[in-house]
Structures are given as C-alpha cells and as structure tokens.
C-alpha cells in the first residue's frame, strides 16, 4: 500500500481503486439486540498504513452514507491537540424488558451514568417507565438520561417526561423528531434539559438546532458529521455543551469518537462511547471498553491497532463484501463533493 499524504483540505489522498482493493467488511455479533439488529456490519478501509472505519447503517442511502465516508477519509485530520487523555463515558441500555435491564448493564462493569432507550416502536410508555424504574431502584445514585430517537409526538413527549421526571433525569435526548416541536417542548417543559441528536446529525444544517433554541445540549457523532474536525467545528459553532456518541462502532470508530471528545473545549457530560460492550467481537485485540477510574467509567485516548486475524475471523460473507464494494463505488463521488 503506498504512503498517502493528506490533501490540502485534510482529507486523505487515496484512490477509490486502493480502497476497493483493501476494504474489509466484518460482521460482528451483538451481545444484545439493539436498533433492531443482532449483527453489526462495518467496513474497514486502508489509508496509508492505518485502518479507518466506515460503517453507515445498512438502510442508509448514498447521500447519508457518503457523509460517513467523508468522515472516514478525514479521520487523521485532527488539527488541535487533545485536551485530556481519557474521556468519561456512560452505559447505554437498549429498550430491553425491565427484568433484563440490570443484567444488560452488568456488561459495562462499573459506571455512573446510563442512557436508557425509550419510545421503541411497538412498546408503550408503561414499558419505558418499568425500564427506568428498574434502573433507578437498583442504582439510586446513577445519572439517568433517556433517548427517544424522536419516537414521540409532542403530546406523548410531554406526558412521558412528566411521568418519568420523578425518577430524576439528567436530560432527554430527541424526545420528538421535529425541530419546532423541540422548541415548543422546551417552552412547555423547562425542568428537564433537552438534547438533540438526529436533529443535528441528519440535518442539512446541523447548526439550525442551536439557532432555533431547540436544545440545551447537542449530541455529536464523528461519522455522520463528516469527521473529527468537522464535528468539532459544529460543536464550537453551536455554543452548546456536547455529548459525543458512537453509532455502534467498532473500537476503530470509537477511538475517533474519543479523539473528538478529548478535544472539546469543555466536557460537561459523560459520552456515549462505551457501546463496544454491546458487541461480541471487535477488530482490535485491545478493545475500547470502559474502565472505572475511581470516579467514572472512562476510555483512553488511543490509536487502535487493527488485527488482520480478527478481520478474517469476523469477515462478512462474500455477497456482503460485494454489497459494500458497490456501496463504496456509489458513495465515492458524493464524498468527494461534500
Ligand atoms: Mg440518540
């Protein structure tokens, strides 16, 4: 593989041909069903002598997936130095039945903050309340935040937040999908901070959230926002506190998230980067899994070392490799044009 120097804009000087020749797609088993999936497919792309992750979810079309590709190509474009050598992280609890909640959380080891998924399709508010209650009863000191992924309408969100408020919530993430509903919810309900996630990462203009006063906190992810540097710019321009999260990344993607979090001007909230605990396999031997440092569960700022034996072990089927090759071909011109 030839050495590559970055382009003037920070993107990696690589060719589509070299990426197609070296791309490896893995299918990692998950320890618990999350986002409706039990296996996580991710592509690892060779850039210079390193690997970067490109893992848009399978249902994403080329315009969205190409932004994730842009992020992969700019992974090593990190202009500023890290401000910290470790990053506090939260546990993430999928929308599992309440009686499984504690067992799933044990996978994370010790933690002080948990994000609980709510408003899952096919479930009712009673299910969410039971899940939150189970966690609160078992962990009375925990910082609990919820994430509805925009699954409620305005009235449902208001009812849900009033019902869940007594459990003590750090914040509510994307309770409703629409920006104007977020604005309305904030005016009607000022006791729980509102965080925006999809309204940032899926928006044409990720800063509209801040300009409209639609959130107290922005959730940022490296791949959807086009890379570490672009995500950092978004946070600074928003003027809001930020929570860096993952998208069920391998340790390679998680490490990029840690690089971003380590560069935020201030880090007021634990980051959603411990989702490696939901994966039953990875592409590095020294996985990025949270460790308790006496105060919080943390991840170190590291450069992950991909193990090619693990790329073989978890290699996706030939037909899936072919699918991703075509995906890369489709996304390549769009990633250049972003
Ligand atoms: Mg979210």
Short mmCIF file of C-alpha atoms and ligand atoms in Angstrom, two decimals:
data_model
loop_
_atom_site.label_atom_id
_atom_site.label_comp_id
_atom_site.label_asym_id
_atom_site.label_seq_id
_atom_site.Cartn_x
_atom_site.Cartn_y
_atom_site.Cartn_z
CA UNK A 1 0.00 0.00 0.00
CA UNK A 2 1.56 3.35 -0.98
CA UNK A 3 2.13 6.01 1.64
CA UNK A 4 -0.51 8.71 1.33
CA UNK A 5 -0.13 12.35 2.19
CA UNK A 6 -3.28 14.24 3.13
CA UNK A 7 -4.84 16.67 0.69
CA UNK A 8 -4.80 20.39 1.45
CA UNK A 9 -8.30 20.13 2.97
CA UNK A 10 -7.17 17.41 5.34
CA UNK A 11 -8.85 14.53 3.54
CA UNK A 12 -6.71 11.50 2.82
CA UNK A 13 -5.13 11.28 -0.61
CA UNK A 14 -6.37 7.84 -1.53
CA UNK A 15 -7.87 6.42 -4.67
CA UNK A 16 -11.13 4.56 -5.00
CA UNK A 17 -9.14 1.70 -6.51
CA UNK A 18 -6.89 1.38 -3.47
CA UNK A 19 -9.87 1.45 -1.10
CA UNK A 20 -11.73 -1.17 -3.13
CA UNK A 21 -8.64 -3.35 -3.21
CA UNK A 22 -8.06 -3.18 0.53
CA UNK A 23 -11.53 -2.79 2.06
CA UNK A 24 -12.51 -5.47 4.56
CA UNK A 25 -16.10 -5.86 5.73
CA UNK A 26 -16.76 -7.51 9.07
CA UNK A 27 -19.98 -8.73 10.63
CA UNK A 28 -19.71 -8.51 14.40
CA UNK A 29 -22.13 -10.40 16.65
CA UNK A 30 -24.00 -8.27 19.17
CA UNK A 31 -24.48 -9.29 22.79
CA UNK A 32 -27.98 -7.81 22.86
CA UNK A 33 -30.43 -6.80 20.16
CA UNK A 34 -30.10 -3.06 19.54
CA UNK A 35 -31.55 -0.84 16.82
CA UNK A 36 -33.34 -3.96 15.68
CA UNK A 37 -30.12 -5.72 14.69
CA UNK A 38 -28.15 -8.64 16.11
CA UNK A 39 -25.09 -8.31 13.87
CA UNK A 40 -23.18 -5.12 13.10
CA UNK A 41 -21.60 -4.82 9.68
CA UNK A 42 -18.71 -2.39 9.32
CA UNK A 43 -16.16 -1.67 6.62
CA UNK A 44 -12.51 -1.07 7.43
CA UNK A 45 -10.67 0.99 4.85
CA UNK A 46 -6.88 1.07 4.44
CA UNK A 47 -5.40 4.56 4.42
CA UNK A 48 -1.63 4.67 4.39
CA UNK A 49 -0.50 2.15 6.97
CA UNK A 50 -3.64 2.52 9.09
CA UNK A 51 -7.26 1.41 9.04
CA UNK A 52 -10.28 3.67 9.31
CA UNK A 53 -13.89 2.70 9.91
CA UNK A 54 -16.76 3.33 7.53
CA UNK A 55 -19.97 1.90 8.99
CA UNK A 56 -23.15 3.67 7.87
CA UNK A 57 -26.18 1.61 8.87
CA UNK A 58 -27.41 -0.69 6.14
CA UNK A 59 -30.62 1.21 5.44
CA UNK A 60 -28.80 4.48 4.74
CA UNK A 61 -28.85 5.65 1.13
CA UNK A 62 -25.79 7.03 -0.62
CA UNK A 63 -26.26 10.74 0.27
CA UNK A 64 -26.17 9.96 4.00
CA UNK A 65 -23.64 7.13 3.79
CA UNK A 66 -21.29 9.35 1.78
CA UNK A 67 -21.04 11.79 4.68
CA UNK A 68 -19.87 8.86 6.81
CA UNK A 69 -17.34 8.05 4.08
CA UNK A 70 -16.12 11.63 4.13
CA UNK A 71 -15.55 11.20 7.86
CA UNK A 72 -13.51 8.05 7.25
CA UNK A 73 -11.32 9.84 4.72
CA UNK A 74 -10.64 12.70 7.16
CA UNK A 75 -10.11 10.53 10.24
CA UNK A 76 -6.49 11.60 10.63
CA UNK A 77 -7.29 15.28 10.14
CA UNK A 78 -7.23 16.30 13.80
CA UNK A 79 -5.85 19.83 13.82
CA UNK A 80 -5.74 20.57 17.53
CA UNK A 81 -4.06 18.59 20.29
CA UNK A 82 -6.20 16.59 22.73
CA UNK A 83 -7.02 18.47 25.93
CA UNK A 84 -7.42 15.31 28.02
CA UNK A 85 -6.05 11.77 27.95
CA UNK A 86 -9.23 9.99 28.93
CA UNK A 87 -12.94 10.58 28.44
CA UNK A 88 -15.76 9.69 30.86
CA UNK A 89 -18.45 7.53 29.28
CA UNK A 90 -21.96 6.35 30.01
CA UNK A 91 -23.50 2.91 29.78
CA UNK A 92 -26.23 2.51 27.17
CA UNK A 93 -29.31 0.41 27.86
CA UNK A 94 -31.30 -0.74 24.81
CA UNK A 95 -35.09 -0.94 25.08
CA UNK A 96 -34.97 -4.34 26.72
CA UNK A 97 -37.70 -5.67 29.04
CA UNK A 98 -37.38 -4.18 32.52
CA UNK A 99 -36.46 -7.51 34.09
CA UNK A 100 -33.37 -7.73 31.82
CA UNK A 101 -32.15 -4.18 32.41
CA UNK A 102 -29.78 -4.80 35.29
CA UNK A 103 -28.28 -7.88 33.63
CA UNK A 104 -27.53 -5.95 30.42
CA UNK A 105 -25.96 -3.10 32.40
CA UNK A 106 -23.59 -5.53 34.10
CA UNK A 107 -21.78 -5.87 30.76
CA UNK A 108 -20.41 -2.36 31.25
CA UNK A 109 -18.72 -3.03 34.57
CA UNK A 110 -18.95 -0.08 36.94
CA UNK A 111 -20.43 3.19 35.62
CA UNK A 112 -22.07 6.36 36.98
CA UNK A 113 -24.21 7.45 34.01
CA UNK A 114 -26.64 5.46 31.89
CA UNK A 115 -28.58 6.30 28.77
CA UNK A 116 -31.83 4.39 28.61
CA UNK A 117 -33.56 3.92 25.27
CA UNK A 118 -37.29 4.71 25.33
CA UNK A 119 -40.16 5.12 22.83
CA UNK A 120 -39.16 1.99 20.93
CA UNK A 121 -41.58 1.11 18.16
CA UNK A 122 -44.08 -1.50 19.33
CA UNK A 123 -43.63 -0.65 23.01
CA UNK A 124 -45.73 1.54 25.32
CA UNK A 125 -44.89 4.22 27.85
CA UNK A 126 -45.51 1.65 30.59
CA UNK A 127 -42.57 -0.36 29.22
CA UNK A 128 -40.33 2.71 29.37
CA UNK A 129 -41.44 3.55 32.89
CA UNK A 130 -40.80 -0.01 34.05
CA UNK A 131 -37.31 0.02 32.48
CA UNK A 132 -36.37 3.37 34.01
CA UNK A 133 -37.80 2.34 37.38
CA UNK A 134 -35.81 -0.91 37.38
CA UNK A 135 -32.59 1.01 36.81
CA UNK A 136 -33.38 3.73 39.34
CA UNK A 137 -34.27 1.21 42.05
CA UNK A 138 -31.09 -0.77 41.52
CA UNK A 139 -28.84 2.29 41.03
CA UNK A 140 -30.21 5.11 43.21
CA UNK A 141 -27.14 7.33 42.63
CA UNK A 142 -26.95 6.91 38.85
CA UNK A 143 -27.22 9.77 36.40
CA UNK A 144 -30.04 8.64 34.13
CA UNK A 145 -30.67 10.12 30.72
CA UNK A 146 -33.24 8.87 28.22
CA UNK A 147 -33.17 8.73 24.42
CA UNK A 148 -36.44 8.55 22.48
CA UNK A 149 -34.88 8.81 19.00
CA UNK A 150 -37.69 11.18 18.04
CA UNK A 151 -40.26 8.46 18.69
CA UNK A 152 -42.86 10.59 20.48
CA UNK A 153 -45.15 13.28 19.16
CA UNK A 154 -45.41 16.49 21.15
CA UNK A 155 -48.27 15.38 23.43
CA UNK A 156 -46.75 11.95 24.01
CA UNK A 157 -43.42 13.54 24.87
CA UNK A 158 -45.00 15.89 27.38
CA UNK A 159 -46.87 13.03 29.04
CA UNK A 160 -43.78 10.82 29.05
CA UNK A 161 -41.49 13.48 30.51
CA UNK A 162 -43.97 14.29 33.28
CA UNK A 163 -44.27 10.58 34.06
CA UNK A 164 -40.53 9.95 34.01
CA UNK A 165 -39.45 13.16 35.73
CA UNK A 166 -39.84 11.77 39.29
CA UNK A 167 -37.09 9.22 38.53
CA UNK A 168 -34.63 12.10 38.13
CA UNK A 169 -33.43 12.63 34.57
CA UNK A 170 -30.15 14.23 33.58
CA UNK A 171 -31.63 15.08 30.18
CA UNK A 172 -34.00 13.82 27.49
CA UNK A 173 -32.47 13.12 24.08
CA UNK A 174 -34.51 13.77 20.94
CA UNK A 175 -37.92 13.27 22.58
CA UNK A 176 -39.63 14.49 19.37
CA UNK A 177 -38.43 14.43 15.77
CA UNK A 178 -39.30 17.90 14.52
CA UNK A 179 -37.27 20.98 15.38
CA UNK A 180 -40.30 23.17 16.01
CA UNK A 181 -41.68 20.54 18.38
CA UNK A 182 -38.38 20.54 20.28
CA UNK A 183 -38.70 24.32 20.61
CA UNK A 184 -42.29 24.03 21.86
CA UNK A 185 -41.41 21.24 24.28
CA UNK A 186 -38.62 23.33 25.77
CA UNK A 187 -41.00 26.23 26.37
CA UNK A 188 -43.66 23.98 27.89
CA UNK A 189 -41.29 21.88 29.93
CA UNK A 190 -38.30 23.58 31.42
CA UNK A 191 -37.38 21.11 34.17
CA UNK A 192 -35.53 18.56 32.05
CA UNK A 193 -32.79 19.67 29.64
CA UNK A 194 -33.39 18.64 26.04
CA UNK A 195 -30.63 17.13 23.88
CA UNK A 196 -30.74 16.99 20.09
CA UNK A 197 -29.22 14.05 18.22
CA UNK A 198 -30.99 13.21 14.95
CA UNK A 199 -31.78 16.93 14.56
CA UNK A 200 -28.03 17.51 14.42
CA UNK A 201 -26.65 14.51 12.58
CA UNK A 202 -29.36 14.03 9.97
CA UNK A 203 -29.89 17.74 9.26
CA UNK A 204 -28.71 19.57 6.17
CA UNK A 205 -27.68 22.32 8.56
CA UNK A 206 -26.57 20.87 11.91
CA UNK A 207 -26.45 24.34 13.48
CA UNK A 208 -30.13 25.08 12.96
CA UNK A 209 -30.87 23.38 16.29
CA UNK A 210 -28.79 25.94 18.15
CA UNK A 211 -30.07 28.94 16.20
CA UNK A 212 -33.70 27.98 16.83
CA UNK A 213 -33.16 27.35 20.52
CA UNK A 214 -34.33 23.77 20.05
CA UNK A 215 -31.96 22.13 22.52
CA UNK A 216 -29.86 22.63 25.64
CA UNK A 217 -27.28 20.03 24.58
CA UNK A 218 -26.07 18.70 21.22
CA UNK A 219 -25.24 15.05 20.69
CA UNK A 220 -22.49 14.67 18.10
CA UNK A 221 -21.14 11.65 16.26
CA UNK A 222 -17.98 11.62 14.20
CA UNK A 223 -19.14 9.71 11.15
CA UNK A 224 -22.50 11.45 10.46
CA UNK A 225 -20.95 14.88 10.92
CA UNK A 226 -18.17 14.21 8.43
CA UNK A 227 -15.18 13.64 10.69
CA UNK A 228 -13.48 14.68 13.91
CA UNK A 229 -12.57 18.13 12.68
CA UNK A 230 -15.99 18.89 11.16
CA UNK A 231 -17.77 17.65 14.29
CA UNK A 232 -15.55 19.81 16.48
CA UNK A 233 -16.37 22.83 14.34
CA UNK A 234 -20.09 22.06 14.70
CA UNK A 235 -19.85 21.89 18.47
CA UNK A 236 -17.90 25.13 18.78
CA UNK A 237 -20.25 26.97 16.41
CA UNK A 238 -23.32 25.69 18.27
CA UNK A 239 -22.15 27.24 21.53
CA UNK A 240 -23.87 24.38 23.37
CA UNK A 241 -22.49 21.66 25.63
CA UNK A 242 -21.89 18.49 23.64
CA UNK A 243 -22.09 14.77 24.23
CA UNK A 244 -20.00 12.67 21.85
CA UNK A 245 -21.70 9.39 20.99
CA UNK A 246 -20.97 6.37 18.85
CA UNK A 247 -23.09 4.63 16.29
CA UNK A 248 -22.39 1.07 17.40
CA UNK A 249 -18.88 1.50 16.02
CA UNK A 250 -16.03 -0.96 16.29
CA UNK A 251 -13.13 0.12 18.51
CA UNK A 252 -11.71 1.96 15.47
CA UNK A 253 -14.73 4.24 15.23
CA UNK A 254 -14.95 4.54 19.00
CA UNK A 255 -11.34 5.72 19.10
CA UNK A 256 -12.22 8.51 16.66
CA UNK A 257 -15.09 9.50 18.97
CA UNK A 258 -12.69 9.60 21.90
CA UNK A 259 -10.34 11.79 19.84
CA UNK A 260 -13.22 14.22 19.30
CA UNK A 261 -14.32 14.20 22.94
CA UNK A 262 -10.74 14.77 24.05
CA UNK A 263 -10.67 17.99 22.00
CA UNK A 264 -13.97 19.55 23.13
CA UNK A 265 -13.39 22.89 24.84
CA UNK A 266 -15.42 21.64 27.81
CA UNK A 267 -16.78 18.23 28.61
CA UNK A 268 -19.78 18.61 30.90
CA UNK A 269 -21.42 15.25 30.27
CA UNK A 270 -20.26 11.65 30.06
CA UNK A 271 -20.00 10.49 26.46
CA UNK A 272 -21.88 7.66 24.76
CA UNK A 273 -18.79 5.78 23.65
CA UNK A 274 -18.96 2.56 25.65
CA UNK A 275 -21.17 0.74 23.13
CA UNK A 276 -18.29 -1.63 22.44
CA UNK A 277 -19.77 -3.55 25.36
CA UNK A 278 -22.75 -4.39 23.14
CA UNK A 279 -20.51 -6.12 20.59
CA UNK A 280 -19.50 -9.75 20.95
CA UNK A 281 -16.38 -9.23 18.82
CA UNK A 282 -14.13 -6.47 17.50
CA UNK A 283 -11.33 -5.78 15.03
CA UNK A 284 -8.67 -4.94 17.62
CA UNK A 285 -7.24 -7.13 20.39
CA UNK A 286 -7.10 -4.32 22.96
CA UNK A 287 -10.73 -3.30 22.73
CA UNK A 288 -12.02 0.10 23.74
CA UNK A 289 -14.16 -0.96 26.67
CA UNK A 290 -14.91 1.27 29.66
CA UNK A 291 -12.79 1.03 32.80
CA UNK A 292 -13.60 2.54 36.17
CA UNK A 293 -11.00 5.14 37.20
CA UNK A 294 -12.33 5.72 40.71
CA UNK A 295 -14.68 8.49 39.62
CA UNK A 296 -16.19 7.50 36.29
CA UNK A 297 -16.11 4.83 33.62
CA UNK A 298 -13.54 6.10 31.13
CA UNK A 299 -11.98 5.35 27.77
CA UNK A 300 -8.36 6.28 27.00
CA UNK A 301 -7.28 8.40 24.03
CA UNK A 302 -5.59 5.79 21.84
CA UNK A 303 -4.72 4.81 18.30
CA UNK A 304 -6.38 1.45 17.71
CA UNK A 305 -4.34 -1.36 16.21
CA UNK A 306 -6.44 -3.43 13.86
CA UNK A 307 -5.68 -7.15 13.93
CA UNK A 308 -5.93 -8.68 10.48
CA UNK A 309 -6.63 -12.07 12.03
CA UNK A 310 -9.80 -10.60 13.50
CA UNK A 311 -10.72 -9.12 10.12
CA UNK A 312 -10.55 -12.70 8.83
CA UNK A 313 -12.35 -14.19 11.80
CA UNK A 314 -15.31 -11.81 11.51
CA UNK A 315 -15.25 -11.37 7.72
CA UNK A 316 -18.72 -10.86 6.29
CA UNK A 317 -19.94 -13.27 3.61
CA UNK A 318 -18.72 -12.71 0.03
CA UNK A 319 -22.11 -11.41 -1.02
CA UNK A 320 -21.93 -8.75 1.72
CA UNK A 321 -18.37 -7.79 0.74
CA UNK A 322 -19.69 -7.28 -2.78
CA UNK A 323 -22.61 -5.20 -1.48
CA UNK A 324 -20.21 -2.87 0.35
CA UNK A 325 -17.93 -2.59 -2.67
CA UNK A 326 -20.87 -1.30 -4.70
CA UNK A 327 -21.82 0.98 -1.83
CA UNK A 328 -18.33 2.42 -1.79
CA UNK A 329 -18.46 2.99 -5.55
CA UNK A 330 -21.82 4.77 -5.19
CA UNK A 331 -20.71 6.95 -2.27
CA UNK A 332 -17.24 7.85 -3.53
CA UNK A 333 -18.19 10.76 -5.85
CA UNK A 334 -20.57 12.18 -3.24
CA UNK A 335 -17.90 12.03 -0.53
CA UNK A 336 -15.57 13.99 -2.79
CA UNK A 337 -18.20 16.65 -3.45
CA UNK A 338 -19.27 17.24 0.17
MG1 LIG B 1 -29.64 9.34 20.16
#
